[in-house]
PDB file of C-alpha atoms in Angstrom:
ATOM      1  CA  MET A  10      29.228  40.616 -12.750  1.00  0.00           C
ATOM      2  CA  VAL A  11      27.932  37.468 -14.855  1.00  0.00           C
ATOM      3  CA  THR A  12      29.666  34.156 -14.478  1.00  0.00           C
ATOM      4  CA  ALA A  13      31.089  31.970 -16.684  1.00  0.00           C
ATOM      5  CA  ILE A  14      28.943  28.007 -16.698  1.00  0.00           C
ATOM      6  CA  GLY A  15      31.889  25.181 -15.736  1.00  0.00           C
ATOM      7  CA  SER A  16      30.954  22.823 -18.106  1.00  0.00           C
ATOM      8  CA  ALA A  17      30.565  20.356 -14.702  1.00  0.00           C
ATOM      9  CA  ALA A  18      27.406  22.538 -13.816  1.00  0.00           C
ATOM     10  CA  ILE A  19      26.271  22.258 -17.852  1.00  0.00           C
ATOM     11  CA  GLN A  20      26.395  18.069 -17.587  1.00  0.00           C
ATOM     12  CA  GLU A  21      25.392  18.137 -14.112  1.00  0.00           C
ATOM     13  CA  MET A  22      21.922  20.429 -15.155  1.00  0.00           C
ATOM     14  CA  LEU A  23      21.793  17.966 -18.627  1.00  0.00           C
ATOM     15  CA  THR A  24      21.468  14.628 -15.930  1.00  0.00           C
ATOM     16  CA  GLN A  25      18.708  16.787 -14.530  1.00  0.00           C
ATOM     17  CA  ILE A  26      17.053  17.536 -17.745  1.00  0.00           C
ATOM     18  CA  ARG A  27      16.849  13.713 -18.676  1.00  0.00           C
ATOM     19  CA  SER A  28      16.100  12.668 -15.156  1.00  0.00           C
ATOM     20  CA  THR A  29      12.543  15.020 -15.557  1.00  0.00           C
ATOM     21  CA  VAL A  30      12.330  13.775 -18.785  1.00  0.00           C
ATOM     22  CA  ASP A  31      12.639   9.537 -17.883  1.00  0.00           C
ATOM     23  CA  GLN A  32      10.470  10.331 -14.819  1.00  0.00           C
ATOM     24  CA  THR A  33       7.824  12.522 -17.205  1.00  0.00           C
ATOM     25  CA  LYS A  34       7.577   9.377 -19.901  1.00  0.00           C
ATOM     26  CA  ASN A  35       7.775   6.658 -16.721  1.00  0.00           C
ATOM     27  CA  ALA A  36       4.668   8.927 -16.069  1.00  0.00           C
ATOM     28  CA  LYS A  37       3.319   8.492 -18.508  1.00  0.00           C
ATOM     29  CA  SER A  38       3.272   5.216 -19.201  1.00  0.00           C
ATOM     30  CA  LEU A  39       2.188   4.077 -15.753  1.00  0.00           C
ATOM     31  CA  ALA A  40      -1.797   6.932 -17.408  1.00  0.00           C
ATOM     32  CA  THR A  41      -1.952   4.217 -20.548  1.00  0.00           C
ATOM     33  CA  ASN A  42      -1.271   0.821 -18.869  1.00  0.00           C
ATOM     34  CA  PRO A  43      -1.986   1.875 -15.008  1.00  0.00           C
ATOM     35  CA  LEU A  44      -2.233  -2.199 -13.769  1.00  0.00           C
ATOM     36  CA  SER A  45       1.795  -2.010 -15.506  1.00  0.00           C
ATOM     37  CA  LYS A  46       2.487  -1.017 -12.220  1.00  0.00           C
ATOM     38  CA  ALA A  47       1.363  -3.928 -10.282  1.00  0.00           C
ATOM     39  CA  GLY A  48       3.492  -7.634  -9.785  1.00  0.00           C
ATOM     40  CA  ASN A  49       3.160 -10.908 -12.093  1.00  0.00           C
ATOM     41  CA  GLU A  50       3.696 -13.612  -9.896  1.00  0.00           C
ATOM     42  CA  GLY A  51       5.458 -16.520 -12.385  1.00  0.00           C
ATOM     43  CA  GLY A  52       6.309 -15.010 -15.548  1.00  0.00           C
ATOM     44  CA  SER A  53       2.331 -14.477 -15.903  1.00  0.00           C
ATOM     45  CA  SER A  54       1.873 -11.008 -18.163  1.00  0.00           C
ATOM     46  CA  LYS A  55      -1.302 -11.879 -17.151  1.00  0.00           C
ATOM     47  CA  ALA A  56      -1.866  -8.739 -14.767  1.00  0.00           C
ATOM     48  CA  ASP A  57      -3.700  -9.468 -11.835  1.00  0.00           C
ATOM     49  CA  PHE A  58      -6.489  -7.147 -10.053  1.00  0.00           C
ATOM     50  CA  SER A  59      -6.287  -7.542  -5.971  1.00  0.00           C
ATOM     51  CA  GLN A  60      -2.538  -6.488  -6.150  1.00  0.00           C
ATOM     52  CA  ALA A  61      -3.450  -2.767  -8.982  1.00  0.00           C
ATOM     53  CA  LEU A  62      -6.563  -2.898  -6.133  1.00  0.00           C
ATOM     54  CA  LYS A  63      -3.529  -3.139  -3.067  1.00  0.00           C
ATOM     55  CA  ALA A  64      -0.673  -1.681  -4.619  1.00  0.00           C
ATOM     56  CA  HIS A  65      -3.025   1.446  -5.777  1.00  0.00           C
ATOM     57  CA  LEU A  66      -4.663   1.329  -1.601  1.00  0.00           C
ATOM     58  CA  SER A  67      -0.793   1.264  -0.132  1.00  0.00           C
ATOM     59  CA  GLU A  68       0.348   4.304  -2.556  1.00  0.00           C
ATOM     60  CA  VAL A  69      -3.110   6.594  -1.713  1.00  0.00           C
ATOM     61  CA  SER A  70      -2.465   4.969   1.640  1.00  0.00           C
ATOM     62  CA  GLN A  71       1.296   6.958   1.737  1.00  0.00           C
ATOM     63  CA  LEU A  72       0.113   9.802   0.498  1.00  0.00           C
ATOM     64  CA  GLU A  73      -2.109  10.785   3.513  1.00  0.00           C
ATOM     65  CA  LYS A  74      -0.204  10.104   6.018  1.00  0.00           C
ATOM     66  CA  SER A  75       3.014  12.192   4.221  1.00  0.00           C
ATOM     67  CA  SER A  76       0.119  14.844   3.873  1.00  0.00           C
ATOM     68  CA  ASN A  77      -0.063  14.621   7.691  1.00  0.00           C
ATOM     69  CA  ASP A  78       3.445  14.826   8.465  1.00  0.00           C
ATOM     70  CA  LEU A  79       4.127  17.354   6.350  1.00  0.00           C
ATOM     71  CA  GLY A  80       1.693  20.195   7.752  1.00  0.00           C
ATOM     72  CA  LYS A  81       1.634  18.707  10.946  1.00  0.00           C
ATOM     73  CA  ARG A  82       6.063  19.229  10.523  1.00  0.00           C
ATOM     74  CA  PHE A  83       4.268  23.082   9.090  1.00  0.00           C
ATOM     75  CA  ALA A  84       2.504  23.638  11.621  1.00  0.00           C
ATOM     76  CA  LEU A  85       5.102  23.160  14.596  1.00  0.00           C
ATOM     77  CA  GLY A  86       6.959  25.741  13.043  1.00  0.00           C
ATOM     78  CA  ASP A  87       9.702  23.083  11.188  1.00  0.00           C
ATOM     79  CA  ASN A  88      11.476  25.592   8.767  1.00  0.00           C
ATOM     80  CA  ASN A  89      12.782  22.880   6.029  1.00  0.00           C
ATOM     81  CA  VAL A  90       9.297  22.967   5.485  1.00  0.00           C
ATOM     82  CA  ASN A  91       6.829  24.895   3.112  1.00  0.00           C
ATOM     83  CA  LEU A  92       3.405  25.965   3.591  1.00  0.00           C
ATOM     84  CA  SER A  93       3.188  25.270  -0.638  1.00  0.00           C
ATOM     85  CA  ASP A  94       4.835  21.783   0.108  1.00  0.00           C
ATOM     86  CA  VAL A  95       2.373  21.340   2.711  1.00  0.00           C
ATOM     87  CA  MET A  96      -0.608  22.042   0.185  1.00  0.00           C
ATOM     88  CA  ILE A  97       0.748  20.300  -3.389  1.00  0.00           C
ATOM     89  CA  SER A  98       1.131  17.062  -1.051  1.00  0.00           C
ATOM     90  CA  SER A  99      -1.769  17.850   0.692  1.00  0.00           C
ATOM     91  CA  GLN A 100      -3.795  18.593  -3.239  1.00  0.00           C
ATOM     92  CA  LYS A 101      -2.355  15.153  -4.556  1.00  0.00           C
ATOM     93  CA  ALA A 102      -3.572  13.025  -1.062  1.00  0.00           C
ATOM     94  CA  ASN A 103      -7.054  14.279  -2.075  1.00  0.00           C
ATOM     95  CA  ILE A 104      -6.951  14.079  -5.914  1.00  0.00           C
ATOM     96  CA  ALA A 105      -5.373  10.139  -4.792  1.00  0.00           C
ATOM     97  CA  LEU A 106      -8.308   9.746  -2.764  1.00  0.00           C
ATOM     98  CA  GLN A 107     -11.456  11.095  -5.029  1.00  0.00           C
ATOM     99  CA  SER A 108      -9.644   8.389  -7.515  1.00  0.00           C
ATOM    100  CA  THR A 109      -9.606   6.049  -5.461  1.00  0.00           C
ATOM    101  CA  VAL A 110     -13.740   6.884  -5.132  1.00  0.00           C
ATOM    102  CA  GLN A 111     -14.666   7.183  -9.016  1.00  0.00           C
ATOM    103  CA  VAL A 112     -13.229   3.869  -9.194  1.00  0.00           C
ATOM    104  CA  ARG A 113     -15.547   1.841  -6.309  1.00  0.00           C
ATOM    105  CA  ASN A 114     -17.907   3.992  -7.020  1.00  0.00           C
ATOM    106  CA  LYS A 115     -17.265   2.469 -10.526  1.00  0.00           C
ATOM    107  CA  ILE A 116     -16.548  -1.413  -9.060  1.00  0.00           C
ATOM    108  CA  ALA A 117     -19.776  -1.422  -7.099  1.00  0.00           C
ATOM    109  CA  SER A 118     -22.323   0.114 -10.874  1.00  0.00           C
ATOM    110  CA  ALA A 119     -20.416  -2.514 -12.989  1.00  0.00           C
ATOM    111  CA  TYR A 120     -21.125  -5.096  -9.984  1.00  0.00           C
ATOM    112  CA  GLN A 121     -24.411  -3.971 -10.100  1.00  0.00           C
ATOM    113  CA  THR A 122     -25.406  -4.217 -13.738  1.00  0.00           C
ATOM    114  CA  ILE A 123     -24.503  -7.984 -14.020  1.00  0.00           C
ATOM    115  CA  MET A 124     -26.354  -8.834 -11.055  1.00  0.00           C
ATOM    116  CA  ASN A 125     -29.396  -7.879 -12.912  1.00  0.00           C
ATOM    117  CA  MET A 126     -28.137  -9.741 -15.789  1.00  0.00           C
ATOM    118  CA  GLN A 127     -30.699 -11.758 -16.798  1.00  0.00           C
ATOM    119  CA  ILE A 128     -29.364 -14.678 -17.279  1.00  0.00           C
TER     120      ILE A 128
END
């Protein structure tokens, strides 16, 4: 038996689709300008590298904590946690950590290059 979809259900689906589109747009804008997430102090439009770095490190730390929490809950038999959720969370935390390590390596390389410049 096929049931008819009411206008309320259609509106709810449209709202979810619009929300997903907005989230995708926000993710794209952060991907093109990752420093835009950092807070600008005093109305200055200049991006503060240390603030962006702190924000990213705290985000990586939060991803690691939530991944560990999900893993523990799954291991303890929590029925609200799926294995797929645990694996996705673990991979997100791993990718965030790997990107942080790569940024650190690039910063160290740039520092060494600057230090090796002759004045």
